[in-house]
């Protein structure tokens, strides 16, 4: 009997009578039966987990199984099934579908580091065991070149920590930066050719202080930025260094005699001048006693960092004169019209020799100086005379009208 095993009979023989004549054969349910539980992917019947086989089950016994958890899959209802054990065909099939609620993360790193160069991306609603070509997530990142992916292909699993693609990039090199050197508040005045520095790598930091140079006539003032970070837009990789003109410069003015370069006046030093300031030399001309202004060089002085000199040349005046006075000694009475000698040159030395004159009734006595140096003031010689004491007079004694000598003339000396 299907599903049963013979057990016994109530009698080995019976004598047939007129009553009830019967044998009673007894059976017991088979308990050597089994059932199988399969775990299958819906639609494909792919085995997801080894089948479960349960032995020693009894015929017509009811058994209940619950679907197990299969990594990466969702159970398909019903998740619990009951079967009545038969002699054959005791199979329970549980079906599963792949999870589609998974995710994976894409990181963007600089090669050789774990420095993120872009925000990570998380891709949601991914189906279990999806094979992802990592390269498809490579993207353009300013300043970087794509390198490689790790892994090259990702098979999506249930562990989010393991669903990771790392994409590595290397920095762009061969970039440049420019340094401009200009006057502060007047950037059109370029003080030095711009410096273009090549061989730079994206992200390099350049210190403006390292780019400061000395520029003749100017003092360093400030920079557009203390540092710049090299980017791919070379037009933005710019440091501007500002300078102001030096205002601690000076110039000297020399006052010289033309042709001899004799110093006529102490050198004048003017301080507090600004680089490239223009000085009109004519403003420095002064009056120098005994001299006429002649020329100057240069006419305009542009202040530089070296020696700034204006030379102003003068020539001696030649329109001067000196006077010779003829005076009575002790009284200073003027004895003759003064003599004025004109067209004299400043500084000329004049001797008194030979300049005395004859004055009737007087003898030359002395002169106040042997020489004089012609200046712009009073130039004079004073020649002194004394009255003659060697004179005489005659007394004649004459008849009126006839002038007849009446007595010997008298001479008084």
Short mmCIF file of N, CA and C in Angstrom, two decimals, residues 187-338:
data_model
loop_
_atom_site.label_atom_id
_atom_site.label_comp_id
_atom_site.label_asym_id
_atom_site.label_seq_id
_atom_site.Cartn_x
_atom_site.Cartn_y
_atom_site.Cartn_z
N UNK A 187 48.99 101.30 -12.81
CA UNK A 187 49.38 99.98 -13.29
C UNK A 187 49.81 99.97 -14.75
N UNK A 188 49.50 101.03 -15.46
CA UNK A 188 49.95 101.10 -16.85
C UNK A 188 51.46 101.34 -16.93
N UNK A 189 52.03 101.79 -15.83
CA UNK A 189 53.48 102.01 -15.80
C UNK A 189 54.15 100.71 -15.41
N UNK A 190 54.56 99.96 -16.43
CA UNK A 190 55.21 98.66 -16.21
C UNK A 190 56.68 98.91 -15.90
N UNK A 191 57.11 98.46 -14.73
CA UNK A 191 58.45 98.79 -14.26
C UNK A 191 59.49 97.76 -14.65
N UNK A 192 59.04 96.56 -15.01
CA UNK A 192 59.97 95.48 -15.36
C UNK A 192 59.19 94.51 -16.24
N UNK A 193 59.85 93.90 -17.24
CA UNK A 193 59.12 92.92 -18.06
C UNK A 193 58.49 91.84 -17.20
N UNK A 194 57.27 91.46 -17.55
CA UNK A 194 56.56 90.43 -16.79
C UNK A 194 57.35 89.12 -16.81
N UNK A 195 57.32 88.45 -15.70
CA UNK A 195 57.98 87.15 -15.59
C UNK A 195 56.94 86.06 -15.82
N UNK A 196 57.22 85.16 -16.75
CA UNK A 196 56.35 84.01 -17.00
C UNK A 196 57.12 82.76 -16.59
N UNK A 197 56.63 82.09 -15.57
CA UNK A 197 57.30 80.92 -15.02
C UNK A 197 56.55 79.65 -15.44
N UNK A 198 57.23 78.77 -16.16
CA UNK A 198 56.59 77.54 -16.60
C UNK A 198 56.94 76.40 -15.66
N UNK A 199 56.57 75.16 -16.08
CA UNK A 199 56.90 73.98 -15.29
C UNK A 199 56.10 73.85 -14.01
N UNK A 200 54.92 74.45 -13.97
CA UNK A 200 54.10 74.40 -12.77
C UNK A 200 53.07 73.28 -12.84
N UNK A 201 52.72 72.76 -11.68
CA UNK A 201 51.73 71.69 -11.56
C UNK A 201 50.49 72.23 -10.88
N UNK A 202 49.35 71.76 -11.35
CA UNK A 202 48.08 72.19 -10.77
C UNK A 202 48.09 72.04 -9.26
N UNK A 203 47.66 73.10 -8.58
CA UNK A 203 47.60 73.06 -7.13
C UNK A 203 48.85 73.53 -6.44
N UNK A 204 49.94 73.74 -7.20
CA UNK A 204 51.15 74.29 -6.58
C UNK A 204 50.83 75.64 -5.95
N UNK A 205 51.47 75.93 -4.84
CA UNK A 205 51.28 77.21 -4.17
C UNK A 205 52.53 78.06 -4.39
N UNK A 206 52.32 79.26 -4.90
CA UNK A 206 53.43 80.17 -5.18
C UNK A 206 53.34 81.34 -4.20
N UNK A 207 54.45 81.61 -3.51
CA UNK A 207 54.50 82.73 -2.58
C UNK A 207 54.93 84.00 -3.33
N UNK A 208 54.12 85.01 -3.20
CA UNK A 208 54.43 86.28 -3.86
C UNK A 208 55.74 86.87 -3.34
N UNK A 209 56.04 86.65 -2.07
CA UNK A 209 57.25 87.22 -1.48
C UNK A 209 58.50 86.72 -2.20
N UNK A 210 58.42 85.51 -2.75
CA UNK A 210 59.58 84.96 -3.45
C UNK A 210 59.80 85.61 -4.81
N UNK A 211 58.83 86.39 -5.26
CA UNK A 211 58.91 86.99 -6.59
C UNK A 211 59.28 88.47 -6.55
N UNK A 212 59.44 89.02 -5.35
CA UNK A 212 59.79 90.44 -5.24
C UNK A 212 61.23 90.65 -5.69
N UNK A 213 61.44 91.64 -6.54
CA UNK A 213 62.78 91.97 -7.02
C UNK A 213 63.06 93.45 -6.71
N UNK A 214 64.32 93.82 -6.82
CA UNK A 214 64.69 95.23 -6.66
C UNK A 214 64.54 95.93 -7.99
N UNK A 215 63.91 97.09 -7.96
CA UNK A 215 63.74 97.88 -9.18
C UNK A 215 64.29 99.27 -8.89
N UNK A 216 65.23 99.69 -9.72
CA UNK A 216 65.90 100.96 -9.49
C UNK A 216 64.89 102.10 -9.42
N UNK A 217 65.03 102.89 -8.37
CA UNK A 217 64.18 104.06 -8.21
C UNK A 217 62.87 103.81 -7.51
N UNK A 218 62.63 102.55 -7.15
CA UNK A 218 61.33 102.22 -6.56
C UNK A 218 61.51 101.41 -5.28
N UNK A 219 60.52 101.53 -4.40
CA UNK A 219 60.46 100.72 -3.20
C UNK A 219 59.30 99.74 -3.32
N UNK A 220 59.54 98.50 -2.87
CA UNK A 220 58.46 97.52 -2.84
C UNK A 220 57.35 98.02 -1.92
N UNK A 221 56.11 97.84 -2.37
CA UNK A 221 54.97 98.31 -1.56
C UNK A 221 54.08 97.16 -1.11
N UNK A 222 53.54 96.40 -2.05
CA UNK A 222 52.56 95.38 -1.69
C UNK A 222 52.38 94.42 -2.86
N UNK A 223 51.54 93.38 -2.64
CA UNK A 223 51.25 92.40 -3.68
C UNK A 223 49.75 92.21 -3.79
N UNK A 224 49.32 91.72 -4.93
CA UNK A 224 47.90 91.49 -5.15
C UNK A 224 47.38 90.35 -4.29
N UNK A 225 48.24 89.40 -3.97
CA UNK A 225 47.87 88.27 -3.09
C UNK A 225 49.15 87.72 -2.50
N UNK A 226 49.08 87.30 -1.23
CA UNK A 226 50.27 86.74 -0.59
C UNK A 226 50.71 85.44 -1.27
N UNK A 227 49.73 84.64 -1.70
CA UNK A 227 50.01 83.39 -2.42
C UNK A 227 48.97 83.20 -3.51
N UNK A 228 49.32 82.42 -4.51
CA UNK A 228 48.33 81.96 -5.49
C UNK A 228 48.47 80.45 -5.61
N UNK A 229 47.36 79.82 -5.93
CA UNK A 229 47.34 78.38 -6.17
C UNK A 229 47.20 78.16 -7.66
N UNK A 230 48.12 77.43 -8.24
CA UNK A 230 48.15 77.27 -9.70
C UNK A 230 46.90 76.53 -10.17
N UNK A 231 46.22 77.15 -11.14
CA UNK A 231 45.06 76.54 -11.77
C UNK A 231 45.32 76.32 -13.25
N UNK A 232 44.31 75.82 -13.94
CA UNK A 232 44.49 75.53 -15.36
C UNK A 232 44.29 76.76 -16.23
N UNK A 233 43.64 77.77 -15.69
CA UNK A 233 43.46 79.01 -16.44
C UNK A 233 44.68 79.90 -16.19
N UNK A 234 45.60 79.88 -17.13
CA UNK A 234 46.85 80.61 -16.92
C UNK A 234 46.61 82.12 -16.79
N UNK A 235 45.49 82.61 -17.33
CA UNK A 235 45.19 84.03 -17.20
C UNK A 235 44.89 84.40 -15.75
N UNK A 236 44.48 83.40 -14.99
CA UNK A 236 44.17 83.65 -13.58
C UNK A 236 45.39 83.42 -12.69
N UNK A 237 46.43 82.82 -13.23
CA UNK A 237 47.65 82.55 -12.44
C UNK A 237 48.55 83.78 -12.51
N UNK A 238 48.15 84.80 -11.80
CA UNK A 238 48.86 86.09 -11.91
C UNK A 238 49.14 86.64 -10.51
N UNK A 239 50.37 87.10 -10.34
CA UNK A 239 50.75 87.88 -9.15
C UNK A 239 51.15 89.26 -9.65
N UNK A 240 50.57 90.28 -9.05
CA UNK A 240 50.97 91.64 -9.37
C UNK A 240 51.68 92.23 -8.17
N UNK A 241 52.90 92.70 -8.41
CA UNK A 241 53.70 93.29 -7.33
C UNK A 241 53.75 94.80 -7.55
N UNK A 242 53.39 95.53 -6.51
CA UNK A 242 53.28 96.98 -6.60
C UNK A 242 54.49 97.67 -5.96
N UNK A 243 54.93 98.74 -6.62
CA UNK A 243 56.06 99.52 -6.14
C UNK A 243 55.67 101.00 -6.10
N UNK A 244 56.32 101.72 -5.21
CA UNK A 244 56.16 103.17 -5.17
C UNK A 244 57.51 103.82 -5.43
N UNK A 245 57.45 105.00 -6.00
CA UNK A 245 58.70 105.70 -6.32
C UNK A 245 59.44 106.10 -5.04
N UNK A 246 60.73 105.99 -5.08
CA UNK A 246 61.54 106.44 -3.96
C UNK A 246 61.39 107.96 -3.81
N UNK A 247 61.25 108.40 -2.56
CA UNK A 247 61.15 109.83 -2.30
C UNK A 247 62.23 110.30 -1.32
N UNK A 248 63.30 109.53 -1.27
CA UNK A 248 64.41 109.85 -0.38
C UNK A 248 65.65 110.26 -1.17
N UNK A 249 65.44 110.71 -2.39
CA UNK A 249 66.56 111.05 -3.25
C UNK A 249 66.92 112.53 -3.10
N UNK A 250 68.01 112.92 -3.70
CA UNK A 250 68.48 114.31 -3.57
C UNK A 250 69.19 114.72 -4.84
N UNK A 251 69.41 116.04 -4.93
CA UNK A 251 70.27 116.53 -6.01
C UNK A 251 71.13 117.66 -5.47
N UNK A 252 72.23 117.91 -6.19
CA UNK A 252 73.16 118.96 -5.79
C UNK A 252 73.23 120.02 -6.89
N UNK A 253 73.44 121.24 -6.44
CA UNK A 253 73.62 122.35 -7.38
C UNK A 253 75.01 122.94 -7.15
N UNK A 254 75.79 122.94 -8.23
CA UNK A 254 77.13 123.56 -8.19
C UNK A 254 77.08 124.92 -8.86
N UNK A 255 77.70 125.90 -8.24
CA UNK A 255 77.78 127.25 -8.80
C UNK A 255 79.23 127.49 -9.17
N UNK A 256 79.48 127.52 -10.49
CA UNK A 256 80.85 127.47 -10.98
C UNK A 256 81.15 128.64 -11.92
N UNK A 257 82.43 129.01 -11.92
CA UNK A 257 82.87 130.00 -12.89
C UNK A 257 83.06 129.30 -14.22
N UNK A 258 82.54 129.92 -15.24
CA UNK A 258 82.66 129.35 -16.59
C UNK A 258 84.14 129.21 -16.95
N UNK A 259 84.47 128.12 -17.54
CA UNK A 259 85.80 127.80 -18.09
C UNK A 259 86.79 127.36 -17.01
N UNK A 260 86.68 127.91 -15.81
CA UNK A 260 87.64 127.52 -14.77
C UNK A 260 87.06 126.52 -13.78
N UNK A 261 85.71 126.45 -13.72
CA UNK A 261 85.01 125.59 -12.75
C UNK A 261 85.31 125.97 -11.31
N UNK A 262 85.80 127.20 -11.12
CA UNK A 262 86.01 127.69 -9.77
C UNK A 262 84.67 127.72 -9.04
N UNK A 263 84.67 127.23 -7.79
CA UNK A 263 83.44 127.20 -7.00
C UNK A 263 83.15 128.60 -6.51
N UNK A 264 81.96 129.10 -6.86
CA UNK A 264 81.59 130.48 -6.53
C UNK A 264 80.65 130.56 -5.33
N UNK A 265 80.05 129.43 -5.00
CA UNK A 265 79.08 129.41 -3.89
C UNK A 265 79.05 128.01 -3.32
N UNK A 266 78.81 127.85 -2.03
CA UNK A 266 78.74 126.50 -1.48
C UNK A 266 77.72 125.63 -2.21
N UNK A 267 78.05 124.36 -2.35
CA UNK A 267 77.14 123.42 -3.03
C UNK A 267 75.81 123.39 -2.29
N UNK A 268 74.75 123.43 -3.05
CA UNK A 268 73.40 123.35 -2.49
C UNK A 268 72.91 121.91 -2.64
N UNK A 269 72.45 121.29 -1.55
CA UNK A 269 71.90 119.94 -1.60
C UNK A 269 70.41 120.00 -1.26
N UNK A 270 69.61 119.44 -2.15
CA UNK A 270 68.15 119.42 -1.96
C UNK A 270 67.73 117.97 -1.76
N UNK A 271 67.10 117.66 -0.65
CA UNK A 271 66.70 116.29 -0.31
C UNK A 271 65.18 116.11 -0.47
N UNK A 272 64.75 114.88 -0.21
CA UNK A 272 63.31 114.57 -0.24
C UNK A 272 62.73 114.57 -1.64
N UNK A 273 63.53 114.26 -2.62
CA UNK A 273 63.04 114.26 -4.00
C UNK A 273 62.58 112.86 -4.40
N UNK A 274 61.68 112.83 -5.34
CA UNK A 274 61.05 111.58 -5.80
C UNK A 274 61.68 111.13 -7.11
N UNK A 275 61.82 109.81 -7.23
CA UNK A 275 62.42 109.24 -8.44
C UNK A 275 61.67 109.72 -9.68
N UNK A 276 62.46 110.16 -10.67
CA UNK A 276 61.98 110.65 -11.97
C UNK A 276 61.24 111.98 -11.88
N UNK A 277 61.29 112.61 -10.71
CA UNK A 277 60.77 113.97 -10.60
C UNK A 277 61.61 114.87 -11.49
N UNK A 278 60.99 115.83 -12.15
CA UNK A 278 61.70 116.74 -13.05
C UNK A 278 61.95 118.07 -12.32
N UNK A 279 63.21 118.45 -12.28
CA UNK A 279 63.60 119.70 -11.64
C UNK A 279 64.05 120.68 -12.72
N UNK A 280 63.47 121.87 -12.69
CA UNK A 280 63.89 122.91 -13.63
C UNK A 280 65.14 123.58 -13.07
N UNK A 281 66.24 123.42 -13.77
CA UNK A 281 67.51 123.97 -13.28
C UNK A 281 67.45 125.48 -13.15
N UNK A 282 66.64 126.12 -13.99
CA UNK A 282 66.55 127.57 -13.94
C UNK A 282 66.08 128.09 -12.59
N UNK A 283 65.32 127.24 -11.87
CA UNK A 283 64.83 127.67 -10.56
C UNK A 283 65.94 127.74 -9.53
N UNK A 284 67.10 127.20 -9.86
CA UNK A 284 68.20 127.17 -8.91
C UNK A 284 69.22 128.28 -9.14
N UNK A 285 68.98 129.10 -10.16
CA UNK A 285 69.91 130.20 -10.44
C UNK A 285 69.82 131.23 -9.31
N UNK A 286 70.95 131.65 -8.81
CA UNK A 286 71.00 132.67 -7.76
C UNK A 286 71.90 133.81 -8.23
N UNK A 287 71.81 134.93 -7.52
CA UNK A 287 72.72 136.03 -7.79
C UNK A 287 74.02 135.79 -7.04
N UNK A 288 75.11 135.95 -7.74
CA UNK A 288 76.43 135.81 -7.12
C UNK A 288 77.17 137.11 -7.37
N UNK A 289 77.58 137.72 -6.30
CA UNK A 289 78.23 139.03 -6.38
C UNK A 289 79.41 138.99 -7.35
N UNK A 290 79.37 139.89 -8.30
CA UNK A 290 80.48 140.03 -9.24
C UNK A 290 80.36 139.18 -10.48
N UNK A 291 79.28 138.43 -10.57
CA UNK A 291 79.14 137.50 -11.69
C UNK A 291 77.79 137.65 -12.36
N UNK A 292 77.80 137.32 -13.64
CA UNK A 292 76.55 137.23 -14.41
C UNK A 292 76.27 135.76 -14.70
N UNK A 293 74.98 135.37 -14.56
CA UNK A 293 74.59 134.01 -14.95
C UNK A 293 74.88 133.82 -16.43
N UNK A 294 75.42 132.63 -16.74
CA UNK A 294 75.75 132.35 -18.14
C UNK A 294 74.93 131.19 -18.68
N UNK A 295 75.21 130.00 -18.21
CA UNK A 295 74.50 128.81 -18.71
C UNK A 295 74.32 127.82 -17.56
N UNK A 296 73.53 126.78 -17.85
CA UNK A 296 73.35 125.70 -16.87
C UNK A 296 73.22 124.37 -17.61
N UNK A 297 73.57 123.33 -16.93
CA UNK A 297 73.45 121.99 -17.50
C UNK A 297 73.08 121.00 -16.40
N UNK A 298 72.05 120.20 -16.63
CA UNK A 298 71.13 120.27 -17.76
C UNK A 298 70.08 121.34 -17.51
N UNK A 299 69.29 121.62 -18.53
CA UNK A 299 68.19 122.58 -18.33
C UNK A 299 67.13 121.99 -17.41
N UNK A 300 66.88 120.69 -17.58
CA UNK A 300 65.95 119.97 -16.70
C UNK A 300 66.65 118.72 -16.19
N UNK A 301 66.56 118.51 -14.91
CA UNK A 301 67.18 117.34 -14.29
C UNK A 301 66.08 116.35 -13.92
N UNK A 302 66.21 115.12 -14.43
CA UNK A 302 65.29 114.05 -14.05
C UNK A 302 65.94 113.26 -12.92
N UNK A 303 65.32 113.25 -11.77
CA UNK A 303 65.92 112.64 -10.58
C UNK A 303 66.09 111.14 -10.78
N UNK A 304 67.33 110.68 -10.58
CA UNK A 304 67.64 109.26 -10.66
C UNK A 304 68.18 108.77 -9.32
N UNK A 305 68.63 107.54 -9.32
CA UNK A 305 69.12 106.95 -8.07
C UNK A 305 70.61 107.19 -7.86
N UNK A 306 71.26 107.67 -8.88
CA UNK A 306 72.69 107.94 -8.75
C UNK A 306 72.93 109.36 -8.28
N UNK A 307 74.00 109.96 -8.80
CA UNK A 307 74.35 111.33 -8.43
C UNK A 307 73.59 112.28 -9.33
N UNK A 308 72.76 113.12 -8.74
CA UNK A 308 71.95 114.08 -9.49
C UNK A 308 72.58 115.46 -9.31
N UNK A 309 73.10 116.02 -10.41
CA UNK A 309 73.87 117.26 -10.31
C UNK A 309 73.38 118.27 -11.35
N UNK A 310 73.23 119.50 -10.88
CA UNK A 310 73.00 120.64 -11.77
C UNK A 310 74.23 121.54 -11.65
N UNK A 311 74.83 121.88 -12.77
CA UNK A 311 75.95 122.82 -12.79
C UNK A 311 75.46 124.13 -13.38
N UNK A 312 75.61 125.18 -12.59
CA UNK A 312 75.22 126.52 -13.07
C UNK A 312 76.50 127.34 -13.22
N UNK A 313 76.68 127.87 -14.44
CA UNK A 313 77.92 128.57 -14.77
C UNK A 313 77.70 130.08 -14.82
N UNK A 314 78.72 130.79 -14.34
CA UNK A 314 78.69 132.25 -14.30
C UNK A 314 79.97 132.78 -14.93
N UNK A 315 79.86 133.99 -15.45
CA UNK A 315 81.04 134.71 -15.96
C UNK A 315 81.19 136.01 -15.17
N UNK A 316 82.44 136.45 -15.05
CA UNK A 316 82.70 137.66 -14.30
C UNK A 316 82.06 138.87 -14.97
N UNK A 317 81.56 139.77 -14.14
CA UNK A 317 81.03 141.03 -14.67
C UNK A 317 82.18 141.84 -15.26
N UNK A 318 81.90 142.45 -16.39
CA UNK A 318 82.92 143.33 -17.01
C UNK A 318 82.37 144.73 -17.22
N UNK A 319 81.38 145.07 -16.42
CA UNK A 319 80.76 146.39 -16.52
C UNK A 319 81.04 147.23 -15.27
N UNK A 320 82.10 146.84 -14.55
CA UNK A 320 82.42 147.54 -13.32
C UNK A 320 83.39 148.70 -13.59
N UNK A 321 83.64 149.44 -12.57
CA UNK A 321 84.55 150.59 -12.72
C UNK A 321 85.26 150.85 -11.41
N UNK A 322 86.29 151.66 -11.50
CA UNK A 322 86.91 152.15 -10.26
C UNK A 322 87.20 153.64 -10.45
N UNK A 323 87.31 154.30 -9.33
CA UNK A 323 87.45 155.77 -9.32
C UNK A 323 88.79 156.15 -8.69
N UNK A 324 89.41 157.17 -9.27
CA UNK A 324 90.64 157.72 -8.71
C UNK A 324 90.32 159.12 -8.19
N UNK A 325 90.46 159.26 -6.88
CA UNK A 325 90.22 160.56 -6.25
C UNK A 325 91.55 161.28 -5.99
N UNK A 326 91.49 162.58 -6.14
CA UNK A 326 92.68 163.41 -5.93
C UNK A 326 92.36 164.36 -4.80
N UNK A 327 92.97 164.14 -3.64
CA UNK A 327 92.57 164.82 -2.44
C UNK A 327 93.76 165.50 -1.76
N UNK A 328 93.41 166.60 -1.06
CA UNK A 328 94.44 167.23 -0.25
C UNK A 328 94.61 166.41 1.00
N UNK A 329 95.81 166.11 1.31
CA UNK A 329 96.09 165.33 2.49
C UNK A 329 95.62 166.09 3.73
N UNK A 330 95.11 165.39 4.63
CA UNK A 330 94.63 165.85 5.93
C UNK A 330 93.26 166.52 5.86
N UNK A 331 92.91 167.13 4.73
CA UNK A 331 91.60 167.80 4.66
C UNK A 331 90.63 167.06 3.78
N UNK A 332 91.18 166.18 2.90
CA UNK A 332 90.37 165.44 1.92
C UNK A 332 89.64 166.37 0.95
N UNK A 333 90.15 167.61 0.85
CA UNK A 333 89.56 168.52 -0.13
C UNK A 333 89.86 167.99 -1.52
N UNK A 334 88.84 167.97 -2.36
CA UNK A 334 88.97 167.48 -3.73
C UNK A 334 89.76 168.50 -4.52
N UNK A 335 90.85 168.03 -5.09
CA UNK A 335 91.74 168.92 -5.81
C UNK A 335 91.56 168.84 -7.32
N UNK A 336 90.95 167.77 -7.78
CA UNK A 336 90.74 167.62 -9.23
C UNK A 336 89.53 166.71 -9.41
N UNK A 337 88.98 166.83 -10.56
CA UNK A 337 87.80 166.01 -10.88
C UNK A 337 88.20 164.53 -10.79
N UNK A 338 87.41 163.70 -10.04
CA UNK A 338 87.73 162.26 -9.96
C UNK A 338 87.78 161.63 -11.35
#
